[in-house]
């Protein structure tokens, strides 16, 4: 859903037979916009290599991981072999070590509760998960950029401020950011004239200053 910035996995594809909603952080939103624009009109964000009417094969991600491990080894480094599922395990472990509530993490991973607690606790933790995944994405970005390599601990006070401030301005800034990203992709593909970019920046200058801050 490109308006709500959610990705919903239908119930028939989930082990628990319940639809699962993922709240996309800004970085994932950027990727989704880029994938949609580069999908060549396909119904899939990740179409197959030889046909846009079919999705990427199930083995593509595993092949990508194997290629990455091989490339690291050839460069003189070391990276243990891992699977797609290991990425979920890693995220769960690091988020727990960073101090995020287990209920948020388990819900984000679509792990259903069992027993009496499952009967009484029907919380979805929607805003909490949205916050946690945004913090995770920001932390991963900081690792990639070499700013630091440690965990950023969960801050209850920071979360409370985020909850109380509301999302109106943040959503407007994010929307402007995504429009700009989409425009740059279009400019690359269709080679639009620079004057169009200048007009776009002029019309959205106020929000861009907020984004820069």
GROMACS .gro file of C-alpha atoms in nm:
model
  213
    1UNK     CA    1   0.000   0.000   0.000
    2UNK     CA    2   0.188   0.307  -0.128
    3UNK     CA    3  -0.039   0.544   0.066
    4UNK     CA    4  -0.019   0.383   0.408
    5UNK     CA    5   0.334   0.249   0.350
    6UNK     CA    6   0.246  -0.099   0.461
    7UNK     CA    7   0.316  -0.438   0.309
    8UNK     CA    8   0.045  -0.693   0.386
    9UNK     CA    9   0.114  -1.062   0.344
   10UNK     CA   10  -0.222  -1.238   0.290
   11UNK     CA   11  -0.343  -1.500   0.537
   12UNK     CA   12  -0.311  -1.785   0.287
   13UNK     CA   13   0.064  -1.730   0.270
   14UNK     CA   14   0.118  -1.717   0.647
   15UNK     CA   15   0.179  -2.017   0.873
   16UNK     CA   16  -0.067  -1.886   1.129
   17UNK     CA   17  -0.334  -1.826   0.864
   18UNK     CA   18  -0.356  -1.461   0.964
   19UNK     CA   19  -0.267  -1.167   0.741
   20UNK     CA   20   0.056  -1.000   0.852
   21UNK     CA   21   0.117  -0.627   0.814
   22UNK     CA   22   0.470  -0.487   0.789
   23UNK     CA   23   0.519  -0.116   0.854
   24UNK     CA   24   0.782   0.007   0.611
   25UNK     CA   25   1.056   0.245   0.729
   26UNK     CA   26   1.161   0.534   0.504
   27UNK     CA   27   1.453   0.339   0.357
   28UNK     CA   28   1.224   0.053   0.254
   29UNK     CA   29   0.976   0.303   0.112
   30UNK     CA   30   1.251   0.444  -0.112
   31UNK     CA   31   1.338   0.095  -0.230
   32UNK     CA   32   0.975   0.011  -0.303
   33UNK     CA   33   0.931   0.325  -0.514
   34UNK     CA   34   1.250   0.250  -0.707
   35UNK     CA   35   1.156  -0.115  -0.761
   36UNK     CA   36   0.808  -0.021  -0.879
   37UNK     CA   37   0.948   0.224  -1.135
   38UNK     CA   38   1.209  -0.020  -1.260
   39UNK     CA   39   0.975  -0.321  -1.282
   40UNK     CA   40   0.891  -0.255  -1.646
   41UNK     CA   41   0.516  -0.251  -1.592
   42UNK     CA   42   0.517  -0.587  -1.416
   43UNK     CA   43   0.262  -0.674  -1.150
   44UNK     CA   44   0.560  -0.770  -0.935
   45UNK     CA   45   0.811  -0.542  -0.763
   46UNK     CA   46   1.074  -0.806  -0.836
   47UNK     CA   47   0.987  -0.964  -1.170
   48UNK     CA   48   1.173  -1.266  -1.304
   49UNK     CA   49   1.489  -1.232  -1.508
   50UNK     CA   50   1.335  -1.361  -1.829
   51UNK     CA   51   0.968  -1.266  -1.789
   52UNK     CA   52   0.801  -0.968  -1.621
   53UNK     CA   53   0.484  -1.175  -1.583
   54UNK     CA   54   0.654  -1.401  -1.330
   55UNK     CA   55   0.812  -1.315  -0.993
   56UNK     CA   56   1.174  -1.358  -0.898
   57UNK     CA   57   1.252  -1.724  -0.831
   58UNK     CA   58   1.258  -1.860  -0.476
   59UNK     CA   59   1.627  -1.944  -0.508
   60UNK     CA   60   1.736  -1.594  -0.614
   61UNK     CA   61   1.797  -1.461  -0.262
   62UNK     CA   62   1.994  -1.770  -0.159
   63UNK     CA   63   2.205  -1.735  -0.473
   64UNK     CA   64   2.267  -1.370  -0.391
   65UNK     CA   65   2.379  -1.461  -0.038
   66UNK     CA   66   2.612  -1.734  -0.170
   67UNK     CA   67   2.763  -1.491  -0.421
   68UNK     CA   68   2.819  -1.236  -0.144
   69UNK     CA   69   2.994  -1.490   0.078
   70UNK     CA   70   3.214  -1.595  -0.216
   71UNK     CA   71   3.301  -1.234  -0.299
   72UNK     CA   72   3.401  -1.161   0.062
   73UNK     CA   73   3.619  -1.474   0.067
   74UNK     CA   74   3.789  -1.380  -0.261
   75UNK     CA   75   3.862  -1.034  -0.120
   76UNK     CA   76   4.048  -1.192   0.173
   77UNK     CA   77   3.772  -1.156   0.430
   78UNK     CA   78   3.562  -1.409   0.614
   79UNK     CA   79   3.186  -1.440   0.631
   80UNK     CA   80   3.013  -1.750   0.761
   81UNK     CA   81   2.756  -1.903   0.532
   82UNK     CA   82   2.400  -1.804   0.619
   83UNK     CA   83   2.047  -1.833   0.486
   84UNK     CA   84   1.758  -1.593   0.434
   85UNK     CA   85   1.602  -1.717   0.760
   86UNK     CA   86   1.924  -1.632   0.944
   87UNK     CA   87   1.854  -1.265   0.867
   88UNK     CA   88   1.534  -1.289   1.073
   89UNK     CA   89   1.724  -1.457   1.356
   90UNK     CA   90   1.992  -1.188   1.347
   91UNK     CA   91   1.736  -0.907   1.358
   92UNK     CA   92   1.553  -1.068   1.649
   93UNK     CA   93   1.876  -1.119   1.844
   94UNK     CA   94   2.008  -0.766   1.791
   95UNK     CA   95   1.675  -0.597   1.862
   96UNK     CA   96   1.647  -0.791   2.188
   97UNK     CA   97   2.002  -0.699   2.279
   98UNK     CA   98   1.919  -0.334   2.204
   99UNK     CA   99   1.641  -0.356   2.462
  100UNK     CA  100   1.327  -0.347   2.247
  101UNK     CA  101   1.021  -0.517   2.403
  102UNK     CA  102   0.988  -0.883   2.307
  103UNK     CA  103   0.620  -0.842   2.222
  104UNK     CA  104   0.705  -0.589   1.951
  105UNK     CA  105   0.979  -0.807   1.805
  106UNK     CA  106   0.775  -1.127   1.807
  107UNK     CA  107   0.481  -0.951   1.644
  108UNK     CA  108   0.709  -0.802   1.379
  109UNK     CA  109   0.832  -1.154   1.300
  110UNK     CA  110   0.471  -1.283   1.285
  111UNK     CA  111   0.534  -1.521   1.572
  112UNK     CA  112   0.195  -1.605   1.719
  113UNK     CA  113   0.156  -1.638   2.095
  114UNK     CA  114   0.023  -1.957   2.250
  115UNK     CA  115  -0.164  -2.049   2.566
  116UNK     CA  116  -0.369  -1.825   2.792
  117UNK     CA  117  -0.174  -1.511   2.706
  118UNK     CA  118  -0.262  -1.553   2.340
  119UNK     CA  119  -0.632  -1.564   2.431
  120UNK     CA  120  -0.623  -1.229   2.613
  121UNK     CA  121  -0.350  -1.035   2.435
  122UNK     CA  122  -0.467  -0.934   2.086
  123UNK     CA  123  -0.245  -0.627   2.058
  124UNK     CA  124  -0.094  -0.559   1.715
  125UNK     CA  125   0.163  -0.301   1.839
  126UNK     CA  126   0.128  -0.121   1.505
  127UNK     CA  127   0.285   0.216   1.593
  128UNK     CA  128   0.540   0.048   1.817
  129UNK     CA  129   0.652  -0.178   1.533
  130UNK     CA  130   0.662   0.115   1.291
  131UNK     CA  131   0.892   0.300   1.531
  132UNK     CA  132   1.112  -0.004   1.596
  133UNK     CA  133   1.159  -0.085   1.228
  134UNK     CA  134   1.248   0.277   1.150
  135UNK     CA  135   1.508   0.275   1.428
  136UNK     CA  136   1.642  -0.057   1.294
  137UNK     CA  137   1.673   0.086   0.943
  138UNK     CA  138   1.846   0.400   1.073
  139UNK     CA  139   2.088   0.186   1.273
  140UNK     CA  140   2.166  -0.033   0.972
  141UNK     CA  141   2.230   0.281   0.767
  142UNK     CA  142   2.475   0.407   1.027
  143UNK     CA  143   2.663   0.074   1.007
  144UNK     CA  144   2.680   0.095   0.628
  145UNK     CA  145   2.803   0.455   0.646
  146UNK     CA  146   3.074   0.357   0.894
  147UNK     CA  147   2.943   0.593   1.162
  148UNK     CA  148   2.955   0.321   1.426
  149UNK     CA  149   2.928  -0.056   1.459
  150UNK     CA  150   2.752  -0.094   1.793
  151UNK     CA  151   2.386  -0.126   1.884
  152UNK     CA  152   2.177   0.184   1.947
  153UNK     CA  153   1.982   0.101   2.265
  154UNK     CA  154   1.606   0.143   2.282
  155UNK     CA  155   1.510   0.473   2.443
  156UNK     CA  156   1.164   0.476   2.605
  157UNK     CA  157   1.172   0.856   2.631
  158UNK     CA  158   1.257   0.894   2.262
  159UNK     CA  159   0.972   0.658   2.173
  160UNK     CA  160   0.729   0.856   2.392
  161UNK     CA  161   0.830   1.180   2.217
  162UNK     CA  162   0.778   1.014   1.879
  163UNK     CA  163   0.433   0.894   1.986
  164UNK     CA  164   0.328   1.235   2.123
  165UNK     CA  165   0.456   1.446   1.833
  166UNK     CA  166   0.237   1.278   1.573
  167UNK     CA  167   0.328   1.179   1.219
  168UNK     CA  168   0.178   1.462   1.009
  169UNK     CA  169   0.501   1.653   0.944
  170UNK     CA  170   0.710   1.338   0.927
  171UNK     CA  171   0.476   1.185   0.670
  172UNK     CA  172   0.479   1.504   0.464
  173UNK     CA  173   0.857   1.512   0.466
  174UNK     CA  174   0.880   1.142   0.384
  175UNK     CA  175   0.633   1.187   0.099
  176UNK     CA  176   0.840   1.474  -0.039
  177UNK     CA  177   1.155   1.265  -0.004
  178UNK     CA  178   0.993   0.981  -0.197
  179UNK     CA  179   0.863   1.214  -0.468
  180UNK     CA  180   1.214   1.348  -0.510
  181UNK     CA  181   1.358   0.996  -0.526
  182UNK     CA  182   1.100   0.894  -0.784
  183UNK     CA  183   1.171   1.206  -0.985
  184UNK     CA  184   1.544   1.129  -0.995
  185UNK     CA  185   1.474   0.776  -1.116
  186UNK     CA  186   1.246   0.911  -1.386
  187UNK     CA  187   1.506   1.171  -1.480
  188UNK     CA  188   1.764   0.895  -1.523
  189UNK     CA  189   1.532   0.677  -1.729
  190UNK     CA  190   1.362   0.939  -1.942
  191UNK     CA  191   1.635   1.212  -1.936
  192UNK     CA  192   1.405   1.496  -1.842
  193UNK     CA  193   1.530   1.853  -1.877
  194UNK     CA  194   1.704   2.010  -1.572
  195UNK     CA  195   1.444   2.289  -1.565
  196UNK     CA  196   1.184   2.033  -1.450
  197UNK     CA  197   1.399   1.939  -1.153
  198UNK     CA  198   1.452   2.305  -1.060
  199UNK     CA  199   1.075   2.365  -1.070
  200UNK     CA  200   1.013   2.061  -0.850
  201UNK     CA  201   1.268   2.176  -0.592
  202UNK     CA  202   1.123   2.528  -0.594
  203UNK     CA  203   0.768   2.405  -0.533
  204UNK     CA  204   0.876   2.181  -0.244
  205UNK     CA  205   1.152   2.394  -0.092
  206UNK     CA  206   0.986   2.427   0.250
  207UNK     CA  207   0.959   2.054   0.299
  208UNK     CA  208   1.310   1.996   0.173
  209UNK     CA  209   1.447   2.228   0.440
  210UNK     CA  210   1.260   2.019   0.700
  211UNK     CA  211   1.403   1.704   0.550
  212UNK     CA  212   1.756   1.848   0.565
  213UNK     CA  213   1.708   1.927   0.934
   0.00000   0.00000   0.00000
